[in-house]
PDB file of C-alpha atoms in Angstrom:
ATOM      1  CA  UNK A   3      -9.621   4.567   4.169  1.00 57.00           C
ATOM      2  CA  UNK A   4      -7.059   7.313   4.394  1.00 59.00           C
ATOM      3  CA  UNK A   5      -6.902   9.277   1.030  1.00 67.00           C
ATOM      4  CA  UNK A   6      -2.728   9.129   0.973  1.00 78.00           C
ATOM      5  CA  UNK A   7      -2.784   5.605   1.794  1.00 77.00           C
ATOM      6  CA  UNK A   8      -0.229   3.677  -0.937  1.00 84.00           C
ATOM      7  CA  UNK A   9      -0.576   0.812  -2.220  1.00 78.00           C
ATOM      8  CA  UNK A  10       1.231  -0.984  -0.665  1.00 83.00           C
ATOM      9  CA  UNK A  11      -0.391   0.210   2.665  1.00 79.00           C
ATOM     10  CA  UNK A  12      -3.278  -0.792   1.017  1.00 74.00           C
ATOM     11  CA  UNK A  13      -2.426  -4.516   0.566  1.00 78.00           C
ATOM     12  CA  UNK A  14      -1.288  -4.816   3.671  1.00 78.00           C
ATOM     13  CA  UNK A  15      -4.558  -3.514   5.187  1.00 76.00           C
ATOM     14  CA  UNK A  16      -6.667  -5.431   2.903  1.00 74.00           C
ATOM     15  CA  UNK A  17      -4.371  -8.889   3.833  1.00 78.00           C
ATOM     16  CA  UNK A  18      -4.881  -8.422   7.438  1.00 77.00           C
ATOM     17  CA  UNK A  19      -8.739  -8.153   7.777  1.00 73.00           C
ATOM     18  CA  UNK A  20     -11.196 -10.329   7.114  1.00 68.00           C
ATOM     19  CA  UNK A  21     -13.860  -9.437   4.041  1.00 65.00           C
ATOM     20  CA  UNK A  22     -16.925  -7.836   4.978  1.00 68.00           C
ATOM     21  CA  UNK A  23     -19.928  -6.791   3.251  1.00 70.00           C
ATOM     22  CA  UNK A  24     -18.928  -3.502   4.269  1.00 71.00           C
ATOM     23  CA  UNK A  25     -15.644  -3.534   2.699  1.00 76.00           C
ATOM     24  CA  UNK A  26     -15.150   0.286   0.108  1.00 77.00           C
ATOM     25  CA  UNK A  27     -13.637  -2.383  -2.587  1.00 78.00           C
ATOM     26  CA  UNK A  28     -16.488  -4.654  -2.641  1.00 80.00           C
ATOM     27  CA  UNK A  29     -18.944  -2.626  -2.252  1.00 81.00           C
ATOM     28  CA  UNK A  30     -17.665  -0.407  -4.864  1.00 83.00           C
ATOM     29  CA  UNK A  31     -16.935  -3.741  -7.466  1.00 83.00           C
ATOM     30  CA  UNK A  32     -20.334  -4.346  -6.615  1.00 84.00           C
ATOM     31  CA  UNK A  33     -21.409  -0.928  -8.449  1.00 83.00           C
ATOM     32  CA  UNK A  34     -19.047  -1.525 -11.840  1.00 85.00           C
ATOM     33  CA  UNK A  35     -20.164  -5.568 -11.976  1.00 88.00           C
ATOM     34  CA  UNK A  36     -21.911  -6.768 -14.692  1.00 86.00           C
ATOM     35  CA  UNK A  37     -21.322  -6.102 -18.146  1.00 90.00           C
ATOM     36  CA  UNK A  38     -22.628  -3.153 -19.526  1.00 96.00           C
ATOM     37  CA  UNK A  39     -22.526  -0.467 -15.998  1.00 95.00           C
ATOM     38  CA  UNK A  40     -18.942   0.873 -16.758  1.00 94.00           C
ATOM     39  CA  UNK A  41     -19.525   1.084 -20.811  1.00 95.00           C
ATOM     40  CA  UNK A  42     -22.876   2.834 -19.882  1.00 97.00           C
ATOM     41  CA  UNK A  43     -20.869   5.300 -17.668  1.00 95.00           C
ATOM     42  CA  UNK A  44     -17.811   6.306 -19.517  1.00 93.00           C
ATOM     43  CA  UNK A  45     -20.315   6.931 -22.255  1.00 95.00           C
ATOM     44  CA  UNK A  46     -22.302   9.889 -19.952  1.00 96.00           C
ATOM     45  CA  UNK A  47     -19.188  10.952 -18.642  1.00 93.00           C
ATOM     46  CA  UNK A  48     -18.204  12.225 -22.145  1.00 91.00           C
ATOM     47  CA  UNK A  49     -21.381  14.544 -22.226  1.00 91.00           C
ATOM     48  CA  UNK A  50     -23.570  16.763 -19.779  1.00 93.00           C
ATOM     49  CA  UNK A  51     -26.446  14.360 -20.471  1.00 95.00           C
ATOM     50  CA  UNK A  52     -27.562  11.891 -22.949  1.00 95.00           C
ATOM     51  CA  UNK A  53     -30.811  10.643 -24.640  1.00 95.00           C
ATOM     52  CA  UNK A  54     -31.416   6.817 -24.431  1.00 95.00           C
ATOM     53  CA  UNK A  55     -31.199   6.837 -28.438  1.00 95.00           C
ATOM     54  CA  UNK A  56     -27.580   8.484 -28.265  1.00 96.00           C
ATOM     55  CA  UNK A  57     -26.744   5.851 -25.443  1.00 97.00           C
ATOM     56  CA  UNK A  58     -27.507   2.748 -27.607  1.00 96.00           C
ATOM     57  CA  UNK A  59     -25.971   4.327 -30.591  1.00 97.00           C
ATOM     58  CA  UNK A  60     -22.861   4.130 -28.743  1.00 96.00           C
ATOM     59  CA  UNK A  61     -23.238   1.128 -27.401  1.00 96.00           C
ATOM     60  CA  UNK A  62     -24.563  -0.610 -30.316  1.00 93.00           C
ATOM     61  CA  UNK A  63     -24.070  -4.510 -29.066  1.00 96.00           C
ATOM     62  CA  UNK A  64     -26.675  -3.495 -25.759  1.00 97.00           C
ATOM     63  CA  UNK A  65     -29.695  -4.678 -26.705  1.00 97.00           C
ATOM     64  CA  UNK A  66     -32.978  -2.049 -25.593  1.00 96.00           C
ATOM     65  CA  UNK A  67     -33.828  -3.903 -22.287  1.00 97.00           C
ATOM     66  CA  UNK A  68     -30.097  -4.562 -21.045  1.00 97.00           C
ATOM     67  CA  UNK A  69     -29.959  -0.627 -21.557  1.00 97.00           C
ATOM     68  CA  UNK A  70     -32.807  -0.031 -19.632  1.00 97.00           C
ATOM     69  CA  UNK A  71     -31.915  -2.468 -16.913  1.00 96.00           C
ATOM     70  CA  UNK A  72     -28.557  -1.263 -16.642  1.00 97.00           C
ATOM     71  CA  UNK A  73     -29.528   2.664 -16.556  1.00 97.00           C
ATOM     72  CA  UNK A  74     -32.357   1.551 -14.031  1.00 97.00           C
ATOM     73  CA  UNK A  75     -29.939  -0.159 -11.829  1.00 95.00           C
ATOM     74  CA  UNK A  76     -27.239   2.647 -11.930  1.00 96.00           C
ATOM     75  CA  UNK A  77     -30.585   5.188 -11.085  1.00 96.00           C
ATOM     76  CA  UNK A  78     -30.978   3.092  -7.623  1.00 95.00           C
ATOM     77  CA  UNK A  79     -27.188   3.069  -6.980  1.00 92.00           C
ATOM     78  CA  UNK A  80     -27.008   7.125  -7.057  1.00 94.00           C
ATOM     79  CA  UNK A  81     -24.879   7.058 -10.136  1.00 95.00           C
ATOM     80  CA  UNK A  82     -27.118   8.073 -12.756  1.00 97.00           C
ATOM     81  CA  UNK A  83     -30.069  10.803 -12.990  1.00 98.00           C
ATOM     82  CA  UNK A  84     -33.181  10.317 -15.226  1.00 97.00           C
ATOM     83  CA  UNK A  85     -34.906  13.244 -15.895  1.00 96.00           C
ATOM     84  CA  UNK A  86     -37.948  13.454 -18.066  1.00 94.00           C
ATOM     85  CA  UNK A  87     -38.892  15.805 -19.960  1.00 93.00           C
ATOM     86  CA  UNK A  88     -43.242  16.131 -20.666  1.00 91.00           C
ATOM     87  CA  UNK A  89     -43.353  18.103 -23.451  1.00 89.00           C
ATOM     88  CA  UNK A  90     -44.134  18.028 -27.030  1.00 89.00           C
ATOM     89  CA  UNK A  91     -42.144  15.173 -28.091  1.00 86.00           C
ATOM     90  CA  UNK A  92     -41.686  14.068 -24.546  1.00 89.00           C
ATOM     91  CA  UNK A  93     -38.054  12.606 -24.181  1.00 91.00           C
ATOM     92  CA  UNK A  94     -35.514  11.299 -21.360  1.00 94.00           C
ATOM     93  CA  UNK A  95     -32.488  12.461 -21.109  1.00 97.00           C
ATOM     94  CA  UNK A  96     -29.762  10.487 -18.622  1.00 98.00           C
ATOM     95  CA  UNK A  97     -26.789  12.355 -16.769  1.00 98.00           C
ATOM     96  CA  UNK A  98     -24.304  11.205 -14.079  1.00 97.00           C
ATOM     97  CA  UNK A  99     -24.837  12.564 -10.291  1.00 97.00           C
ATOM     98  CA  UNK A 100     -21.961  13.985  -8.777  1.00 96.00           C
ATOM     99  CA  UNK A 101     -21.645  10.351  -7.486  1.00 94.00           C
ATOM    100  CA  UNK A 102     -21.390   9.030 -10.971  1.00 94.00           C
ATOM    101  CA  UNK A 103     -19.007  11.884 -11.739  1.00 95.00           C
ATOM    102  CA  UNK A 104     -16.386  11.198  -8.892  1.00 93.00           C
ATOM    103  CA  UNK A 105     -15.991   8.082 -10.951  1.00 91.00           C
ATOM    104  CA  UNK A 106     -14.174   9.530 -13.611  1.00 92.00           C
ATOM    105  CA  UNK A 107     -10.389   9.630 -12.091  1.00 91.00           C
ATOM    106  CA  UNK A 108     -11.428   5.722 -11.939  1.00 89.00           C
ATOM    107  CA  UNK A 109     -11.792   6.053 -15.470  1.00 89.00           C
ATOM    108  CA  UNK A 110      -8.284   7.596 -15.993  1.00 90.00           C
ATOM    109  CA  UNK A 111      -6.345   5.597 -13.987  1.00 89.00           C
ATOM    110  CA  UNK A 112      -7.927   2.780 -15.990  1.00 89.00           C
ATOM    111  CA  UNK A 113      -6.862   4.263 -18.973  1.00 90.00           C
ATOM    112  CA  UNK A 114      -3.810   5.019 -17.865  1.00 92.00           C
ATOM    113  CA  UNK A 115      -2.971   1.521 -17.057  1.00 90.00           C
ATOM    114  CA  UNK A 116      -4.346   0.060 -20.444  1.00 92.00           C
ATOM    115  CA  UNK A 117      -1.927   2.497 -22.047  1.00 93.00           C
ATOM    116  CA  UNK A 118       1.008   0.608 -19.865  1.00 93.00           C
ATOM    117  CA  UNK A 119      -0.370  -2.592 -19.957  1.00 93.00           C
ATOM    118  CA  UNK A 120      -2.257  -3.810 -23.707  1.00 91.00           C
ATOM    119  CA  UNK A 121      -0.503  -3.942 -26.749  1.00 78.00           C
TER     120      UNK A 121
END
């Protein structure tokens, strides 16, 4: 996809082809689905890294194993870096790739549009 494409270019290209597994918005729909991905990234986009403990504070509806699941399964997608720490007091501390990082003009633009759009 062309990086100055509008929108409207973008309709049109998206009305005129089939869907495919290989499709950028699917693909990338794919990696926000479910319900707790995009909480659990805009919350390590506001730091450099992030202990599981500081994670669930924030998100204090996740239960323990949702939060595990969902850091787990953004791991595998190349979002998310675990990186453990074996020392006295051994800890984990979780941190967005530069994968997870390009996400956060996603982020903005979200924002932006809540600003516009919800009362």
């Amino acid at each position: 996809m062309k990086k100055d494409m509008t929108p409207e270019e973008y309709l049109q290209r998206i009305m005129s082809n089939e869907p495919s597994d290989t499709c950028p918005m699917r693909r990338t729909l794919e990696l926000l689905s479910g319900k707790w991905r995009t909480h659990v990234l805009y919350e390590l986009c506001k730091k450099e890294s992030c202990r599981f403990g500081e994670l669930k504070k924030a998100l204090p509806r996740i239960t323990n194993t949702m939060l595990t699941s969902t850091l787990r399964d953004l791991e595998e997608l190349g979002s998310v870096h675990r990186e453990q720490f074996n020392e006295i007091s051994p800890h984990v501390e979780y941190s967005l790739t530069d994968k997870g990082k390009a996400l956060l003009p996603v982020f903005c633009e979200l924002a932006k549009w809540g600003e516009n759009n919800l009362d």
